[in-house]
Every structure is written in structure tokens, then in C-alpha cells.
Short mmCIF file of C-alpha atoms in Angstrom, two decimals:
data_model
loop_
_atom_site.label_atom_id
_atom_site.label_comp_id
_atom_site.label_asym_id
_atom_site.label_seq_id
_atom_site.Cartn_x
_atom_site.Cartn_y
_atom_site.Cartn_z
CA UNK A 765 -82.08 4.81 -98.74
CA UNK A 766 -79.71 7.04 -97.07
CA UNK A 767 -77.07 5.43 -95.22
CA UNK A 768 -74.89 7.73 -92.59
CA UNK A 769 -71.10 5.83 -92.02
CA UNK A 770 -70.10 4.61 -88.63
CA UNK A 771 -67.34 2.62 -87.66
CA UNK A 772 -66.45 -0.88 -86.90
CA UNK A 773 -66.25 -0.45 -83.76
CA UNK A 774 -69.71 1.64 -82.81
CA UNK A 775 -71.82 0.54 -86.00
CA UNK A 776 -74.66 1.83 -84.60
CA UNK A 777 -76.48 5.21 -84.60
CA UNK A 778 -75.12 7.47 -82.51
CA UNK A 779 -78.09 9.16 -80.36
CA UNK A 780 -77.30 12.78 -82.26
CA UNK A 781 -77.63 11.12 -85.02
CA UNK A 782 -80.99 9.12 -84.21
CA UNK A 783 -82.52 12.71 -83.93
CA UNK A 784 -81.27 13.58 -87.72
CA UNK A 785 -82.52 10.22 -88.83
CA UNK A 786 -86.02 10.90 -87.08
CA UNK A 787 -86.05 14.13 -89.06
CA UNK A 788 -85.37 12.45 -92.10
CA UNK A 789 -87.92 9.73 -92.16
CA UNK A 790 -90.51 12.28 -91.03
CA UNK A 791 -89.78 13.79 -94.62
CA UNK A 792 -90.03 9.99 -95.90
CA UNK A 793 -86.52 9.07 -96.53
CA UNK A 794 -85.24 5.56 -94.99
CA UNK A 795 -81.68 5.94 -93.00
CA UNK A 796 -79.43 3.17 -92.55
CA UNK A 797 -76.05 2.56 -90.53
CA UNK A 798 -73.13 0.90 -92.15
CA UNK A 799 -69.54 1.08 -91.04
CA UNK A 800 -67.00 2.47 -93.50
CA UNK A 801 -64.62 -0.23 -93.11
CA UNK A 802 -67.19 -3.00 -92.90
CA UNK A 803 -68.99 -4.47 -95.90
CA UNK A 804 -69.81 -2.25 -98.50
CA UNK A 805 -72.82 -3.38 -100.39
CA UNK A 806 -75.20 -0.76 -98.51
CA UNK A 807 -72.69 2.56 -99.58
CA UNK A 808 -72.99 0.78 -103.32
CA UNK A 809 -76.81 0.51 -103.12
CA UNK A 810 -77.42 3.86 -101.04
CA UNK A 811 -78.97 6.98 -102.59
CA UNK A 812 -77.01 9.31 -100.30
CA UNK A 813 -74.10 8.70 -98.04
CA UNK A 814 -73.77 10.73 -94.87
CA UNK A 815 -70.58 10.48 -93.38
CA UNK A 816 -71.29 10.40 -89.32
CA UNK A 817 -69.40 8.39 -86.99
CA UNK A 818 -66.44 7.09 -88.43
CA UNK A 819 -64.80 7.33 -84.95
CA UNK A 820 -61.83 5.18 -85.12
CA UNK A 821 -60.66 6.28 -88.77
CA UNK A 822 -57.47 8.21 -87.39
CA UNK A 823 -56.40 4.50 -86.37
CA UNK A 824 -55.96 3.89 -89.93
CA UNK A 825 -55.71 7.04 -91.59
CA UNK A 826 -54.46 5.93 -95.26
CA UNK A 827 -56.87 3.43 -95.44
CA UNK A 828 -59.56 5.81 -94.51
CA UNK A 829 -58.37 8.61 -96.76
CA UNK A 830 -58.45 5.59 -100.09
CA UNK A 831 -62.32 4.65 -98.44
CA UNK A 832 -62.88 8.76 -99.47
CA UNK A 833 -60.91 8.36 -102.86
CA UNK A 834 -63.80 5.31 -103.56
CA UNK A 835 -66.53 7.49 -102.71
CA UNK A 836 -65.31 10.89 -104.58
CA UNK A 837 -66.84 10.08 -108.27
CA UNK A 838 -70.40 9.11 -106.79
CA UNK A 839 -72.88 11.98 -106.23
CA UNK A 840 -74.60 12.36 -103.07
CA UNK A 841 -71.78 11.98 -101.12
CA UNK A 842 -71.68 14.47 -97.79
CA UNK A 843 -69.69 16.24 -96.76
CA UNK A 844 -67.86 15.78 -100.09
CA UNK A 845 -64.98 13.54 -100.00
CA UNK A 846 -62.11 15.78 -101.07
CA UNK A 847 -62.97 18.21 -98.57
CA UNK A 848 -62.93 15.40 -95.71
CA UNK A 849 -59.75 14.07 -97.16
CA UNK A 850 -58.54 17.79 -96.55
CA UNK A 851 -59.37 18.13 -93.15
CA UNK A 852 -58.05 14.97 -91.93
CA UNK A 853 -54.74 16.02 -90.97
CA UNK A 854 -54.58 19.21 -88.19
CA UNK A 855 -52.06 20.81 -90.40
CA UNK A 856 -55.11 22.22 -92.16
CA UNK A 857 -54.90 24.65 -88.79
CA UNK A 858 -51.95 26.19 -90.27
CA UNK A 859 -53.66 26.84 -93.50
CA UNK A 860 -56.17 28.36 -92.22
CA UNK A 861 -54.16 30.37 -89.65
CA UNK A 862 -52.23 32.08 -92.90
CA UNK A 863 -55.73 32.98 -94.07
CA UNK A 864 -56.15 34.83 -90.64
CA UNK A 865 -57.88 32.32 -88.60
CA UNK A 866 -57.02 33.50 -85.11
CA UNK A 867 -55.23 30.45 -83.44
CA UNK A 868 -53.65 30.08 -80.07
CA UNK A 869 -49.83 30.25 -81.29
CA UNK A 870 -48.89 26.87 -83.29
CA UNK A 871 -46.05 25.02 -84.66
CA UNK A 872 -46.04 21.43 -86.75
CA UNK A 873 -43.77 19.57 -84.80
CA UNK A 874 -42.18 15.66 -85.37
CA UNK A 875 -42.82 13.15 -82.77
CA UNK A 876 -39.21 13.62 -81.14
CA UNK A 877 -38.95 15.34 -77.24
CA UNK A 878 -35.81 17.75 -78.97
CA UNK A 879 -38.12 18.81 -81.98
CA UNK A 880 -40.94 19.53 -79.71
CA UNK A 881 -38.65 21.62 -77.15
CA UNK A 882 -37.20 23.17 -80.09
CA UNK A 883 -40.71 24.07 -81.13
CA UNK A 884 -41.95 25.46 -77.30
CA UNK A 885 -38.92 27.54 -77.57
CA UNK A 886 -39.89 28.87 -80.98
CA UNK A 887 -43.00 29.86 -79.91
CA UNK A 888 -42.20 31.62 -76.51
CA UNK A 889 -43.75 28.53 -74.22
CA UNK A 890 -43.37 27.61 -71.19
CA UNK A 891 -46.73 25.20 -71.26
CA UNK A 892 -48.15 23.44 -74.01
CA UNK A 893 -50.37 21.34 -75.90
CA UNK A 894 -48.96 18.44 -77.93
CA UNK A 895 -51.08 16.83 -80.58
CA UNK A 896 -50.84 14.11 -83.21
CA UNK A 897 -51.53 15.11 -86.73
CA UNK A 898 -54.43 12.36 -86.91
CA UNK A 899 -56.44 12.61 -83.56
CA UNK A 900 -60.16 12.42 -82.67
CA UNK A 901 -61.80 12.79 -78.86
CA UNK A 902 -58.21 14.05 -77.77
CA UNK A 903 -56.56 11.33 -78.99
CA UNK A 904 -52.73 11.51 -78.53
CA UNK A 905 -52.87 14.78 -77.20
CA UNK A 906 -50.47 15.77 -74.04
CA UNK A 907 -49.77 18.46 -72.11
CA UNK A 908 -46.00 19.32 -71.21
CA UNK A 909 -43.87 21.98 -69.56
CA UNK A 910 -40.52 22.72 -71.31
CA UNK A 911 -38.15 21.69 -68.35
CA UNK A 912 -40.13 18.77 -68.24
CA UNK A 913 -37.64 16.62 -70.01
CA UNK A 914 -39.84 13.08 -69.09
CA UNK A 915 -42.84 14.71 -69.73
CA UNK A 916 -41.73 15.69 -73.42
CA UNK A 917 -40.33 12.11 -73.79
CA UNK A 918 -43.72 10.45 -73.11
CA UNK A 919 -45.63 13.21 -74.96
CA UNK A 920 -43.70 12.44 -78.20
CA UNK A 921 -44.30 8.55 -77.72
CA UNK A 922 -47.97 9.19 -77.05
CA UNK A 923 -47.88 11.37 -80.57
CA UNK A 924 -46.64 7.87 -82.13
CA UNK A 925 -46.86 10.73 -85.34
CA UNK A 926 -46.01 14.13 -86.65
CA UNK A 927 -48.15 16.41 -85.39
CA UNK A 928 -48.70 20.32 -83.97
CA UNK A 929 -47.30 21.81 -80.90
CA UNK A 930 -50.38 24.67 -79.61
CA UNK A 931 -50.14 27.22 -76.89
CA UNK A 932 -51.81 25.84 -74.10
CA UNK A 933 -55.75 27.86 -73.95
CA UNK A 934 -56.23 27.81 -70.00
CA UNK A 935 -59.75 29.50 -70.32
CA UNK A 936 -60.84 26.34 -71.38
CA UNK A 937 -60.96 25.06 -67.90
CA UNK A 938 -63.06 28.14 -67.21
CA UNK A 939 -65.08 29.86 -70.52
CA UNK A 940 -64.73 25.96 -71.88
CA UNK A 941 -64.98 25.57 -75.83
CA UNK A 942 -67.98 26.21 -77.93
CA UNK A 943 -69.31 24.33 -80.64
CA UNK A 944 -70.93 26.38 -83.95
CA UNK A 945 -72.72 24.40 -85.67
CA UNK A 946 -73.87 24.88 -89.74
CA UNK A 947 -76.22 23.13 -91.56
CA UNK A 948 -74.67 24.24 -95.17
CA UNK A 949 -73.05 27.60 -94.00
CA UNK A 950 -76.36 28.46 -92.36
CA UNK A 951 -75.54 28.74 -88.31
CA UNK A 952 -78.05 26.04 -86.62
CA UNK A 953 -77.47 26.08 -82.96
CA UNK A 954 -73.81 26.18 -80.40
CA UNK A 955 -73.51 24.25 -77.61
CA UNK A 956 -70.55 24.54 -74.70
CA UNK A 957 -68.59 21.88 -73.44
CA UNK A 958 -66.19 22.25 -70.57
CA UNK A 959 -64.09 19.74 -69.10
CA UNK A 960 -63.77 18.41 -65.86
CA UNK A 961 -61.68 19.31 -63.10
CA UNK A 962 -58.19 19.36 -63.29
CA UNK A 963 -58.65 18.74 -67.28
CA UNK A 964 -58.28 20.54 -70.41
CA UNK A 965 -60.40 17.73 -72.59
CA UNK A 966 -64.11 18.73 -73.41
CA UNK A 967 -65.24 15.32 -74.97
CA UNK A 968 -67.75 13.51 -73.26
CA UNK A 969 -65.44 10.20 -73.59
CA UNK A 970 -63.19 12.26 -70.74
CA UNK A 971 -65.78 13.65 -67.80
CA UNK A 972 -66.77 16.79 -70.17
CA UNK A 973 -70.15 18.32 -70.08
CA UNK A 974 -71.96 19.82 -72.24
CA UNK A 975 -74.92 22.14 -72.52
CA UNK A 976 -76.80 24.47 -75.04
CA UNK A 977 -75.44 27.95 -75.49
CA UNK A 978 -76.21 30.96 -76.68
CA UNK A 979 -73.50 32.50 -78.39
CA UNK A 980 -73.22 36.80 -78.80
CA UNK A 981 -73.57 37.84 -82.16
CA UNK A 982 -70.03 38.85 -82.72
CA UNK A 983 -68.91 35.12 -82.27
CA UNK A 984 -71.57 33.63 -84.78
CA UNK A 985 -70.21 35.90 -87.54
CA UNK A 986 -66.77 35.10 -86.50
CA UNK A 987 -67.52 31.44 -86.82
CA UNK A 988 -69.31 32.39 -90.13
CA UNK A 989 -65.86 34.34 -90.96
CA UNK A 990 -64.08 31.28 -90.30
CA UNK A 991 -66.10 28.54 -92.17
CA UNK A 992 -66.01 30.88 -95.05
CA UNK A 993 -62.25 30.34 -95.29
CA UNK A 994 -62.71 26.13 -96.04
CA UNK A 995 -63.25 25.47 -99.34
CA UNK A 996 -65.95 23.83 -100.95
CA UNK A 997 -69.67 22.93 -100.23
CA UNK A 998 -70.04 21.64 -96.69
CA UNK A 999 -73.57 19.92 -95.95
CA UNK A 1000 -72.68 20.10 -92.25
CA UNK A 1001 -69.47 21.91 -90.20
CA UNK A 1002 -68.71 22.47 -86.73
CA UNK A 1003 -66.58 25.31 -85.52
CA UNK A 1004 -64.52 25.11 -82.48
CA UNK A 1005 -63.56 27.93 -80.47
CA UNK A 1006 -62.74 29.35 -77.34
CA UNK A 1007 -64.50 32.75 -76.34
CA UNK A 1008 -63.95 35.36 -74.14
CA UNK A 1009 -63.75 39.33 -73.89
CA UNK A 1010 -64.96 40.27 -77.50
CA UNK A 1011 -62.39 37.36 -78.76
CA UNK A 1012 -62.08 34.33 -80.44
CA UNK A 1013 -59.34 31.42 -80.21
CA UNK A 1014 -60.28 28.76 -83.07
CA UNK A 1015 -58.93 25.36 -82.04
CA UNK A 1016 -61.20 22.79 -84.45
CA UNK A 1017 -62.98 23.19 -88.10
CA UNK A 1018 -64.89 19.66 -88.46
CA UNK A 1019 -65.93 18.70 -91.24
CA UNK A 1020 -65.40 15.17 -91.20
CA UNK A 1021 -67.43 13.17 -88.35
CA UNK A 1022 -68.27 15.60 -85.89
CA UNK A 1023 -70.88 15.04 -83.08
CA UNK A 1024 -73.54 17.81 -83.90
CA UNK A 1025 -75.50 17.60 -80.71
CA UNK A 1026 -78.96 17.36 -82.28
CA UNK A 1027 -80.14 15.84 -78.97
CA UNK A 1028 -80.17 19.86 -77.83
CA UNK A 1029 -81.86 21.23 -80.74
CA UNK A 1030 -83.59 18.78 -82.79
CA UNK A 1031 -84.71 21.67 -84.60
CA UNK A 1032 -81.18 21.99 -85.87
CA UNK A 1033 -81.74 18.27 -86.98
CA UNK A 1034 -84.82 19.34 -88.86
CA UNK A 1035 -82.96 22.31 -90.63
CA UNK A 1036 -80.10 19.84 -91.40
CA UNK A 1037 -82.59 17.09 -92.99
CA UNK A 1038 -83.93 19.87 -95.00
CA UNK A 1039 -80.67 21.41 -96.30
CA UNK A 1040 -79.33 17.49 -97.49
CA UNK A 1041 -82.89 16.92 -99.29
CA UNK A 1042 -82.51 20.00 -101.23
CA UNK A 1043 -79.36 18.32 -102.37
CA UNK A 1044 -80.68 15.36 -103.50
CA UNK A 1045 -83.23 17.42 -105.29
#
């Protein structure tokens, strides 16, 4: 049995990840649902554990982070715990930006309106994006103009965390943000989500859209370039980035619980299926 984690609150299969579990039992392997921080006798009896939709894990991030600790001396454990455990905190942007990773200009920032003006100044901005260090779907996330003395105020509250002041990327209302998706570090499929009017949030949960793309060359081995600088043996990524005019802006490596839109390319599922069997073989 392989079980993929969800969450207390959505224990369910997400409908991506009905696709991947469709691909799987076509290949004769059982799939299960069972919420991290539910019971735990299915993780204990499971042959593989897939970690999918923990969506409400940056809610509780310590106890999600000793839920990973648990799982790191088991095999078959994807993506591997210590890497998720990495890439749980958006500091890991700042790692990866002293590798090269080309991101929009970014600071680490304490959830205080001074420390975050301090920071805009630092960073030449007028306009930016404020963002708690544990976030998923946009959670926490603001954007405030530096005379905006109210609109820091509520930004920091709304942070409720240290986090990462971010140039604000304004193409994203326009080129929106693509999606690369791996299966291993073998590029599987991109889709491109843009936000609705008058926002800068992509996610579904806010009025985004989405649809299937078809990336240039250059950006796949960009996004290639990119993954290469994590760590470790990913069964699955997903690469965020804005593109436009022969250049990249990263904003997201996931490697965690991202959606991977299989409901686009169920091919990609198949690929995906076929990469974590060769795992468990």
C-alpha cells in the first residue's frame, strides 16, 4: 500500500492527485489517503509514503517539521524528509539566491512595520511584497508601499512571523507565473497560472487560473539549472518562476506539497508513477 499524506483538514485526495493514484493502480499498487497529523497506523503499515497535501502544516510548523523527523529513518519516504524539512522555511530563497538563483531583490525581514521599512529602504523599494517565513496558497503575504505607514503596520501583523521582504514582480499580473514540473529531475510538463484582476496571487484558492503551457527551451533548462542547485534526491519538484524577454525571476522551489497539476497532463502522472516504482524497486 502506498499512502500519499493529506491534512486534517482536506483528508481526501486531491483531484491532481486522483490522476497519480489512477496511474499507480494501473501498474497494480493500492494508494491510500491519511492525514499527517491524524492517526498514524496507515504511515506505520504503508510500503511507501508520498507526501501530497499536507495543506495546513505551516499552521503548525514545529510540529510538522518533528512529523518529518518520525518519518526520516524509514525508507520509502518521498520526497525525503530532510529535504522537506529544508524547504519549509522561505529563507531557503536566500540560499539559493547566493548559489545564483536569479530572484526578484530580497531581504529576511522580522514581523515589525520599522524592520520591514528598514528593509524596503535597503533594497531600493518603493512597492513590495511581504511574506511570512511559513506560508502556503499566499498565506500571510501583503503588499505595501513604503509611505504607507498603516499598510506596513497591518502587513507585519498579518506576518504574525519572521519572514522575507521581495521586490514586488508586476509581470505577474500580465506574463503570470509558471509552474516546472519534475518527476525526479526529469522535466514532465509546466502549466501557467495568472491571477485575477487587480491581484498578484496565482492560487486557485484566490480567483487564479490556470492552464497548460508550453515553456521555450531556454526556461526548461533554466528551471533544470535551478533544481540542480537543491540538494538531494527529489521524487517530485515544482519550479516557480516568472518569464519574460529571454529571463527568468524564480519566486518558489517546492518540494514539499506542491499541487502538480496532473489533471493537465496525466501523462506527467504516468511518468511520475513510473519514476516512484523504480524506487521501490
Amino acid at each position: 500500500m502506498i499512502v500519499f499524506a493529506t491534512c486534517a483538514a482536506e483528508p481526501a485526495l486531491q483531484e491532481s492527485d486522483r490522476v497519480l493514484a489512477a496511474a499507480l493502480g494501473a501498474r497494480g499498487f493500492a494508494v491510500a489517503a491519511a492525514p499527517w497529523n491524524g492517526p498514524q497506523d496507515a504511515f506505520v503499515a504503508a510500503d511507501a509514503v508520498v507526501i501530497r497535501s499536507t495543506w495546513d502544516y505551516q499552521k503548525t510548523p514545529d510540529a510538522f517539521a518533528d512529523w518529518l523527523a518520525r518519518l526520516e529513518g524509514r525508507p520509502n519516504v518521498f520526497n525525503p524528509p530532510a529535504m522537506m524539512r529544508a524547504n519549509m522555511s522561505k529563507r531557503y530563497l536566500l540560499d539559493l539566491a547566493g548559489k545564483g538563483a536569479p530572484l526578484p531583490p530580497t531581504m529576511a525581514v522580522e514581523p515589525d512595520p520599522d524592520a520591514i521599512a528598514a528593509a524596503m529602504d535597503a533594497l531600493g523599494l518603493a512597492e513590495a511584497v511581504v511574506k511570512p517565513e511559513f506560508g502556503a496558497t499566499a498565506s500571510g503575504l501583503s503588499v505595501v508601499r513604503r509611505e504607507d505607514a498603516a499598510g506596513l503596520a497591518a502587513a507585519a501583523a498579518k506576518m504574525a512571523m519572521p519572514g522575507l521582504v521581495q521586490a514586488l514582480v508586476p509581470e505577474i499580473t500580465t506574463a503570470g507565473e509558471t509552474s516546472f514540473i519534475f518527476a525526479g529531475r526529469a522535466f514532465t510538463h509546466a502549466v501557467t497560472k495568472r491571477p485575477k484582476s487587480g491581484d498578484i496571487r496565482c492560487q486557485a484558492d484566490h480567483g487564479g487560473a490556470a492552464a497548460l503551457a508550453d515553456p521555450p527551451d531556454w526556461a526548461v533548462a533554466e528551471a533544470h539549472r535551478l533544481l540542480a542547485m537543491v540538494s538531494g534526491d527529489p521524487l517530485y519538484a515544482r519550479i516557480d518562476a516568472v518569464t519574460l524577454d529571454g529571463e527568468m525571476r524564480l519566486m518558489e522551489v517546492e518540494l514539499i506539497e506542491p499541487e502538480l497539476f496532473f489533471t493537465y497532463s496525466p501523462d506527467a502522472a504516468a511518468r511520475l508513477a513510473g519514476a516512484l516504482l523504480e524506487r521501490l524497486n
